[in-house]
Coordinates of N, CA and C in Angstrom, one line a residue:
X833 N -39.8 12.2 16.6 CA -39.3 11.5 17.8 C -38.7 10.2 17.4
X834 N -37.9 9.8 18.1 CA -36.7 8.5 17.5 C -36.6 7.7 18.5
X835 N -37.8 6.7 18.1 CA -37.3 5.4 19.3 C -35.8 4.7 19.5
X836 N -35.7 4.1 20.4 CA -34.5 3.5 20.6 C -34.3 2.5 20.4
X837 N -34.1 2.2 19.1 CA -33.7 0.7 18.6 C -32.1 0.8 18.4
X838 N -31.7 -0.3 19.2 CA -30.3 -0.8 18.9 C -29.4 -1.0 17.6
X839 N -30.6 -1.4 16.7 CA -30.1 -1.3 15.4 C -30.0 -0.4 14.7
X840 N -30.7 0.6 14.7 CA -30.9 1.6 14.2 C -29.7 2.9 14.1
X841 N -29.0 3.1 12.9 CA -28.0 3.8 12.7 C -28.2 5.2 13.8
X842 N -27.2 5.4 14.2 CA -28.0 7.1 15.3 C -27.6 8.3 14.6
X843 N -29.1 8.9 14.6 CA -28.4 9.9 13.6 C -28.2 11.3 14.4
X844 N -27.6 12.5 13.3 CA -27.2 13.4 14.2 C -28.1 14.7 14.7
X845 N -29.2 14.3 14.4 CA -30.6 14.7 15.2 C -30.1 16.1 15.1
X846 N -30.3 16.9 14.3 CA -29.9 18.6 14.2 C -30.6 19.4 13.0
X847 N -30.9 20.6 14.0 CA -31.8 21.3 13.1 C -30.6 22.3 12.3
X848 N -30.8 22.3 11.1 CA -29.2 23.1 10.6 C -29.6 24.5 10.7
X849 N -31.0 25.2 10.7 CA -31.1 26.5 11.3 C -30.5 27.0 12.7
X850 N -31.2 25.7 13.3 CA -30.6 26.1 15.2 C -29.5 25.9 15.4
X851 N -28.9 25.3 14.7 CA -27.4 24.6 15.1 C -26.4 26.0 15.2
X852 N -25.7 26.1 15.5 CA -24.4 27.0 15.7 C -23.3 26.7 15.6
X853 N -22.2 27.1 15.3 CA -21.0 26.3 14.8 C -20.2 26.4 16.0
X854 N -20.6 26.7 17.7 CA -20.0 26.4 18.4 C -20.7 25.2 18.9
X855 N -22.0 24.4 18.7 CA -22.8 23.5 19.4 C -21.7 22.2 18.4
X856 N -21.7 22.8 17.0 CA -21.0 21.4 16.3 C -19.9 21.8 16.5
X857 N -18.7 22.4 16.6 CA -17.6 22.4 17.6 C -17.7 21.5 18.5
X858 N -18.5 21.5 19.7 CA -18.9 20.8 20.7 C -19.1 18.9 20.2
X859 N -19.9 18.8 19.5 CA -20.2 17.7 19.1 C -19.3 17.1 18.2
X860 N -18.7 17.9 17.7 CA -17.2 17.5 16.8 C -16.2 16.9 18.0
X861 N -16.3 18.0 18.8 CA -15.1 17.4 19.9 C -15.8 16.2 20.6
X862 N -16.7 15.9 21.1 CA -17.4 14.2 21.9 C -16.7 13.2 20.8
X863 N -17.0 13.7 19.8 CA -16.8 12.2 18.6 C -15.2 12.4 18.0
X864 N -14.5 13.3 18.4 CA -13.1 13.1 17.6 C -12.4 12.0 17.8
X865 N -12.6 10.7 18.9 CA -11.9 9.9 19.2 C -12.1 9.4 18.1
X866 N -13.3 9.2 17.7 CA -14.0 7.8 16.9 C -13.7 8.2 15.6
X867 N -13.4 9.6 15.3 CA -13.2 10.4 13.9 C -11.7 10.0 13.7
X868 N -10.8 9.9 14.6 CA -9.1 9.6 14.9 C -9.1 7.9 14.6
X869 N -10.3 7.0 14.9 CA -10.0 5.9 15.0 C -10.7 5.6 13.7
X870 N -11.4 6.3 12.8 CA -11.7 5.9 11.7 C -10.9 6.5 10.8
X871 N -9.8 7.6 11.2 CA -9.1 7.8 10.1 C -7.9 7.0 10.2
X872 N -7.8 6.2 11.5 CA -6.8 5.5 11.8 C -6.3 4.3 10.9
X873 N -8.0 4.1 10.8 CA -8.1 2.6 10.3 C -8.1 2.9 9.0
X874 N -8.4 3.7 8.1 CA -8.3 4.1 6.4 C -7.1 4.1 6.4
X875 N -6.4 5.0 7.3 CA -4.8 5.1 6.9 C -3.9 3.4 6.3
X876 N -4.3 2.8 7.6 CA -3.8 1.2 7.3 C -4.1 1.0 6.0
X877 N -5.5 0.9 6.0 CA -5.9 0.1 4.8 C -5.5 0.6 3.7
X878 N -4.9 2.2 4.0 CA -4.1 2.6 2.7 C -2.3 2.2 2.5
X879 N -2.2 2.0 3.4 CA -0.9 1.7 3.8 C -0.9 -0.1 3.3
X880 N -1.9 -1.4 3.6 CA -2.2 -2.4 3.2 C -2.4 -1.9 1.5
X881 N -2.7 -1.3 1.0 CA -3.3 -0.9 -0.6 C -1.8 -0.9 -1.1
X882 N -0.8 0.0 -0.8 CA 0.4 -0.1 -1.0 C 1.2 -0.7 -1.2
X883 N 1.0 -1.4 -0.2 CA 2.1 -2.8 -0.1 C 1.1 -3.6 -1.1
X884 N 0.4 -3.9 -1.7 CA -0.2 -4.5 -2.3 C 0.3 -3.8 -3.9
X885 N 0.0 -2.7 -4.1 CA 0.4 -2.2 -5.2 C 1.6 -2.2 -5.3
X886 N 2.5 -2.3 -4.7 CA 4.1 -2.9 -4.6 C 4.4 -4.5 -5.2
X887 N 3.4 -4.9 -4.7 CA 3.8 -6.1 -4.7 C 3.4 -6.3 -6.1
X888 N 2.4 -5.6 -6.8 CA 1.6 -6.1 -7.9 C 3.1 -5.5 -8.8
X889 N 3.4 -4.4 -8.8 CA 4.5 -3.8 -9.2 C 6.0 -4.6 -9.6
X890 N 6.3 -5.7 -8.2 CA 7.0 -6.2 -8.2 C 7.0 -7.8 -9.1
X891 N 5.6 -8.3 -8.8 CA 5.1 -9.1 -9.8 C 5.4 -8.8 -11.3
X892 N 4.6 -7.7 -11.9 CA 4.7 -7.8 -13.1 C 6.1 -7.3 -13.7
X893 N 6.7 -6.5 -13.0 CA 8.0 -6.1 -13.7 C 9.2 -7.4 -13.8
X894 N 8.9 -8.6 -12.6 CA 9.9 -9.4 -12.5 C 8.9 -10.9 -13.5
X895 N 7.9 -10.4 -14.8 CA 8.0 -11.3 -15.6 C 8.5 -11.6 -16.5
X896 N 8.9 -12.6 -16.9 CA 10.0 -11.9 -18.0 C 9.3 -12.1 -19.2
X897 N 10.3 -12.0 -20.5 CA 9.1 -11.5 -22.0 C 8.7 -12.9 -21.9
X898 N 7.4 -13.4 -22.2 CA 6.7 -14.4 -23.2 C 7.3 -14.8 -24.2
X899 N 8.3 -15.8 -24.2 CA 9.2 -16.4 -25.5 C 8.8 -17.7 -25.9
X900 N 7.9 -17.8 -25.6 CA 7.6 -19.5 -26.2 C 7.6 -20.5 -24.5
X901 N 8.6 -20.2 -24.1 CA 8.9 -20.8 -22.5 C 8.6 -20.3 -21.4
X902 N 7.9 -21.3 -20.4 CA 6.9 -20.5 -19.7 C 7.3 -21.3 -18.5
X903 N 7.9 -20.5 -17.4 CA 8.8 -21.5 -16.2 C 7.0 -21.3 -15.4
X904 N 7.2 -22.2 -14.4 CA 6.5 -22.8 -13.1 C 6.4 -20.4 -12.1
X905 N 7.7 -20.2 -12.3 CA 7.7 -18.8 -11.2 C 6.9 -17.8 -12.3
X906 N 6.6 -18.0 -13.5 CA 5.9 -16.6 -14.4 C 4.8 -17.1 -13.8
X907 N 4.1 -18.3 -13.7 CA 2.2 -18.5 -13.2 C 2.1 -18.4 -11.8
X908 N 3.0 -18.3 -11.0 CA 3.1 -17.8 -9.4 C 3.1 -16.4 -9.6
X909 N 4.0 -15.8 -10.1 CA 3.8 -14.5 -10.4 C 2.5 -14.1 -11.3
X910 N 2.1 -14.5 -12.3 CA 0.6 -14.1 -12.6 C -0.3 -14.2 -11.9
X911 N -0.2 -15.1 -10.4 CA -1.4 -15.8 -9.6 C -1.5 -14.2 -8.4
X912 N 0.4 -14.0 -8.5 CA -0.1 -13.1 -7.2 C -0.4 -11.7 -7.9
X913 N -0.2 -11.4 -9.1 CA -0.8 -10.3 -9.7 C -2.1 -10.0 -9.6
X914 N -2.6 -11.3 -9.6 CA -4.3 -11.3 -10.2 C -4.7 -11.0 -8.9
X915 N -3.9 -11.6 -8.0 CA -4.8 -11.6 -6.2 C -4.3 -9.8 -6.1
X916 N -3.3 -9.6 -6.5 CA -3.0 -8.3 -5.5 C -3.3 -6.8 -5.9
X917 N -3.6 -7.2 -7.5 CA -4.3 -6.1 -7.8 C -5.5 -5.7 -7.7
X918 N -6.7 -6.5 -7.4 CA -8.0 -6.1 -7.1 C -7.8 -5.7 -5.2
X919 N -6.9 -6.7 -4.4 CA -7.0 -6.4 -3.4 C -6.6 -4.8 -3.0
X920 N -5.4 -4.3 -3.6 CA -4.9 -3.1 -3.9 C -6.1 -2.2 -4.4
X921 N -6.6 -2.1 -5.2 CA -7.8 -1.1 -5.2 C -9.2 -1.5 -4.4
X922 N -9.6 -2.4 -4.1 CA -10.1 -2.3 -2.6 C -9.8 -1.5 -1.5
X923 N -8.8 -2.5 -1.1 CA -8.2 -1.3 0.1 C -7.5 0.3 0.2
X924 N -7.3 0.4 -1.4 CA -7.8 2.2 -1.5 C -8.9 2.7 -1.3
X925 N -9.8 2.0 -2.1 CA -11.7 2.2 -1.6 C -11.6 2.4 -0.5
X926 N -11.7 1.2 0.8 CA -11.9 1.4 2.0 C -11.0 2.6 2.7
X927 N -9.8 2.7 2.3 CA -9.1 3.7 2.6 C -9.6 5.0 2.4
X928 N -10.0 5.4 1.4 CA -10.5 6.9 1.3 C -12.4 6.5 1.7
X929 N -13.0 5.4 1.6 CA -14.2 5.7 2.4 C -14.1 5.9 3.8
X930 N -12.9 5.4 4.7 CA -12.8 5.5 6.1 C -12.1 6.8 6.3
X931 N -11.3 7.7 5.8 CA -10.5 9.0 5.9 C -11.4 9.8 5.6
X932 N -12.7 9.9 4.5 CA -13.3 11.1 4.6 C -14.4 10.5 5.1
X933 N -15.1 9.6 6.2 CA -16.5 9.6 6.8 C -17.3 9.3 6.0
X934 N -17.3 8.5 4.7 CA -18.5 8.1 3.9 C -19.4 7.5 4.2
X935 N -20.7 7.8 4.4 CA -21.7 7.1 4.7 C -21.7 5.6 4.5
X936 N -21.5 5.4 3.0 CA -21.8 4.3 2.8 C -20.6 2.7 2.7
X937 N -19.8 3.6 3.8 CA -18.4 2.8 4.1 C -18.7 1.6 5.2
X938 N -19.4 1.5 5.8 CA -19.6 0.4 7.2 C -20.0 -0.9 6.3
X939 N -20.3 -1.0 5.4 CA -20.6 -2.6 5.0 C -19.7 -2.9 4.3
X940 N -18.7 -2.0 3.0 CA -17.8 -2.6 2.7 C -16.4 -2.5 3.5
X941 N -16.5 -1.3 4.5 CA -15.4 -1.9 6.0 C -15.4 -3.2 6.4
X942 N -16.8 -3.8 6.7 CA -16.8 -4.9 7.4 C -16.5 -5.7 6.8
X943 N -16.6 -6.0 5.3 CA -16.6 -7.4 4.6 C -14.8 -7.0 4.3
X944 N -14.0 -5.8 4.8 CA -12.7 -5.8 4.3 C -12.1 -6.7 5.5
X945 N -12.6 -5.8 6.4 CA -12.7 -6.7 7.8 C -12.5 -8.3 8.2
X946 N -13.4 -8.5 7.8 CA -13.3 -9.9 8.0 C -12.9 -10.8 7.1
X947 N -12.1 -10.0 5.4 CA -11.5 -10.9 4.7 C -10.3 -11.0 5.3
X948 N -10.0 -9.7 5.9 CA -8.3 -10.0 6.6 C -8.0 -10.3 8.0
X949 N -9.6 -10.6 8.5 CA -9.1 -11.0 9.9 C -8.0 -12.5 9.9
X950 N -8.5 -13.6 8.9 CA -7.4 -14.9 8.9 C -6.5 -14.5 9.0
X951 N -6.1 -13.7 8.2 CA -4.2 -13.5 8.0 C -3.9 -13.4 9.8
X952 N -2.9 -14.2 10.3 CA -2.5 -13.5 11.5 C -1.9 -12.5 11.6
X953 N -1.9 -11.9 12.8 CA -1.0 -11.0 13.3 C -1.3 -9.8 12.3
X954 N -0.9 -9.2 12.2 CA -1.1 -7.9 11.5 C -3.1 -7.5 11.0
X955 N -3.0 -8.6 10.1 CA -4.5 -9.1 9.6 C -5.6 -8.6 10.4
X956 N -5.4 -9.4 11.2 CA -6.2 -9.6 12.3 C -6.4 -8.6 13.2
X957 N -5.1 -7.7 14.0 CA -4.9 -6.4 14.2 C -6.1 -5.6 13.6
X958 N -5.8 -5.6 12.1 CA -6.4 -4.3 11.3 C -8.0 -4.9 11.5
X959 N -8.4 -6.1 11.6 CA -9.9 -6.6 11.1 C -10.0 -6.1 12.6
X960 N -10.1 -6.4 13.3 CA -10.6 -5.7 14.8 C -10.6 -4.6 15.0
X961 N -9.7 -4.1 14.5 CA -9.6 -2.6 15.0 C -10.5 -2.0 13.8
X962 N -10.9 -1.9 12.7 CA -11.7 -1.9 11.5 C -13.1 -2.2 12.4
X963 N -13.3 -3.0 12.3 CA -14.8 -3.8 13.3 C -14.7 -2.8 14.3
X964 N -13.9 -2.6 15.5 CA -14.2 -2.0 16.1 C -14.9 0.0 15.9
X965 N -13.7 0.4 15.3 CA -13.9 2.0 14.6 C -14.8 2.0 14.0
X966 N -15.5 1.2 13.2 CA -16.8 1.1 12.5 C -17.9 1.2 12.9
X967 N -18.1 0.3 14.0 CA -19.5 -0.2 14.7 C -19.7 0.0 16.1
X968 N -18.4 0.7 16.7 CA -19.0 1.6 18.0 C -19.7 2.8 17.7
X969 N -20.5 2.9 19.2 CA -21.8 3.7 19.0 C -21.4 5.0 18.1
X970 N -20.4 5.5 18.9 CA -19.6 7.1 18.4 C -19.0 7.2 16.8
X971 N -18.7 5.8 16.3 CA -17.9 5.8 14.9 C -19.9 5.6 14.3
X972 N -20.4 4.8 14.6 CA -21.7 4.9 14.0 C -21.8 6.6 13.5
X973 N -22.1 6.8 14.4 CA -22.8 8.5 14.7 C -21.9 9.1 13.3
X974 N -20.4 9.1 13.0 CA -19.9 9.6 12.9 C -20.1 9.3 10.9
X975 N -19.9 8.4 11.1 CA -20.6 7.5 9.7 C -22.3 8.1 9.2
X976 N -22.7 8.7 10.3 CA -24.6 9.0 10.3 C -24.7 9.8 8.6
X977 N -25.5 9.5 7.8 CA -25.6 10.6 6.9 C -25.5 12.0 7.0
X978 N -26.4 12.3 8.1 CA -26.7 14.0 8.4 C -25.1 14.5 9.2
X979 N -24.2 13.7 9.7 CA -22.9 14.4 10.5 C -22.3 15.3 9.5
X980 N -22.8 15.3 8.0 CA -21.6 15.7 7.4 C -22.3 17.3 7.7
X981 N -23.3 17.4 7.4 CA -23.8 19.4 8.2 C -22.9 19.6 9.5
X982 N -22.8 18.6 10.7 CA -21.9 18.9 11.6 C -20.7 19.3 11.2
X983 N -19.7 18.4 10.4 CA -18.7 18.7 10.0 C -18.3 20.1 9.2
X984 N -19.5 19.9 8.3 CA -19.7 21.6 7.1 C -19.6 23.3 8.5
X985 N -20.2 22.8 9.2 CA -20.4 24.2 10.5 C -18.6 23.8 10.9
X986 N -18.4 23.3 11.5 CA -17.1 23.2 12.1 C -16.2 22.3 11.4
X987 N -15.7 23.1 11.0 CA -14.7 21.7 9.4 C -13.3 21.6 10.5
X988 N -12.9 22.4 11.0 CA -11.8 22.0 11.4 C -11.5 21.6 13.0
X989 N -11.0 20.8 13.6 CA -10.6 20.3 15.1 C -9.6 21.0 15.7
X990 N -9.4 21.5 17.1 CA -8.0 21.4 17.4 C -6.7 20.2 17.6
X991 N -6.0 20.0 17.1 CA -5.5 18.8 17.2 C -5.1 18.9 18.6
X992 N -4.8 17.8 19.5 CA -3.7 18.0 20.4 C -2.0 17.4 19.7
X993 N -1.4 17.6 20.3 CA 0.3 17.4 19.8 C 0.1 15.8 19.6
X994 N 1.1 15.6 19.4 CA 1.0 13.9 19.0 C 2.0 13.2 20.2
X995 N 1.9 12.4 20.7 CA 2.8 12.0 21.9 C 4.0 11.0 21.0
X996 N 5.0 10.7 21.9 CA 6.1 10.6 21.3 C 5.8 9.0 21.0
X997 N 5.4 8.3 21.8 CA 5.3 6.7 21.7 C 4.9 6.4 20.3
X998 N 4.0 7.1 19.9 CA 3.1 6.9 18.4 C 4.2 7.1 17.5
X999 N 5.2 8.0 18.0 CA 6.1 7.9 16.6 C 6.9 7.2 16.6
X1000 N 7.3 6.6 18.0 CA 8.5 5.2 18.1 C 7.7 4.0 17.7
X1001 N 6.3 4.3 17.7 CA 5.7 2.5 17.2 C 5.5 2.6 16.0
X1002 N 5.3 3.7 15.5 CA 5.1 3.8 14.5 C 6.3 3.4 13.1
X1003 N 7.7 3.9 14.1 CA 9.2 3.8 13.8 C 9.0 2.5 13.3
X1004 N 8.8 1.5 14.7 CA 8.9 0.3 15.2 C 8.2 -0.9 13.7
X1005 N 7.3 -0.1 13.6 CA 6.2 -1.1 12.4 C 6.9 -0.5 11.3
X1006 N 7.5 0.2 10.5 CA 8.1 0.5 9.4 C 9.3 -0.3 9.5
X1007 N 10.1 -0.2 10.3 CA 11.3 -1.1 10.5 C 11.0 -2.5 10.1
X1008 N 10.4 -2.7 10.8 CA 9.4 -4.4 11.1 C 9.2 -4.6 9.6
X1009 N 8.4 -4.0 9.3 CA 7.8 -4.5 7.7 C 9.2 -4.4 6.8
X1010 N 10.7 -3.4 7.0 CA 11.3 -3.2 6.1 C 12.1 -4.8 6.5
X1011 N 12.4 -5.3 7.5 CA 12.8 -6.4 7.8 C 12.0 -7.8 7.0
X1012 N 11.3 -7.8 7.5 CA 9.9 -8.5 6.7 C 10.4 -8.9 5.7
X1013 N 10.5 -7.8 4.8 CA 10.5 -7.7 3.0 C 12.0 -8.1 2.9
X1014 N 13.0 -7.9 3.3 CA 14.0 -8.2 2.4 C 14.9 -9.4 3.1

C-alpha cells in the first residue's frame, strides 16, 4: 500500500502479470500529453546542442594557425569554444534523456533548467517549459522507473495529425533564428 506523500515519485503501480496491453494502451493514452511534452522539451534541448555544436564548429575553424601572433579575437574565440562545447554535449545528454523517458533525467533536467532560465527570451522559454514537463504530476509518472513495462506492453501511440499552426510556428522560429545568425 502507498501512502500519499507529495514528494514521493508516483509510481506505475502494476502487476506485469495482470496487466494487459489494452489496460497500458489506456494508461499510455492518460499520459501522452506529458510523454509529447517531454519529448517536446528533449527536442529543444537537442536543437539548443546544435546550435551550440555550430557554434563550437564555427569557433574553431575560424582560428587561424598559431604563428607566433596571437590577436585579442583567437582568445574570444577559444573562450567561446571552451563554453560551447561542454554546453553542446550536455544538452545532447538532456536531449536523449528527455526523448527516450530516462528515469534518471529529472535532476539533471532541472539543473539544465535553470542554467538557461537567465538567458532571456528563448532561455527562459525552454527553462519553464523543461521545469514544467518534468515535474508535473503526469511527466513524473512518466519518468517513474516501472512505466517502462507500460511502455514495453504498448510500445506504440496512435498519433493524432499534427495541426497546421505548429508548423507555421515552427516555420516562424527557424526563420527567426536564421535572421538572428546572419
Amino acid at each position: 500500500m502507498r501512502d500519499n506523500n507529495p514528494s514521493q515519485t508516483p509510481a506505475a503501480e502494476l502487476s506485469h502479470e495482470a496487466m494487459s496491453a489494452q489496460q497500458a494502451l489506456q494508461i499510455r493514452l492518460e499520459h501522452q500529453r506529458a510523454e509529447a511534452h517531454l519529448t517536446s522539451a528533449g527536442s529543444l534541448f537537442g536543437l539548443v546542442a546544435l546550435v551550440a555544436a555550430l557554434t563550437c564548429l564555427s569557433a574553431y575553424s575560424s582560428i587561424e594557425q598559431l604563428s607566433g601572433s596571437h590577436s585579442e579575437g583567437d582568445f574570444i574565440r577559444l573562450r567561446v569554444l571552451a563554453w560551447c562545447l561542454p554546453a553542446s554535449l550536455a544538452c545532447g545528454v538532456l536531449s536523449f534523456g528527455l526523448q527516450t523517458f530516462k528515469p534518471w533525467i529529472p535532476w539533471p533536467a532541472t539543473i539544465g533548467a535553470i542554467l538557461v532560465l537567465p538567458l532571456l527570451g528563448p532561455g527562459t522559454l525552454l527553462g519553464l517549459y523543461t521545469l514544467y514537463a518534468v515535474w508535473s504530476s503526469t511527466g513524473r509518472r512518466v519518468l517513474a522507473w516501472d512505466y517502462r513495462a507500460i511502455r514495453c506492453l504498448a510500445p506504440s501511440l496512435p498519433h493524432p495529425p499534427l495541426p497546421w499552426w505548429q508548423l507555421l510556428v515552427g516555420t516562424a522560429i527557424l526563420i527567426a533564428i536564421a535572421w538572428y545568425f546572419n
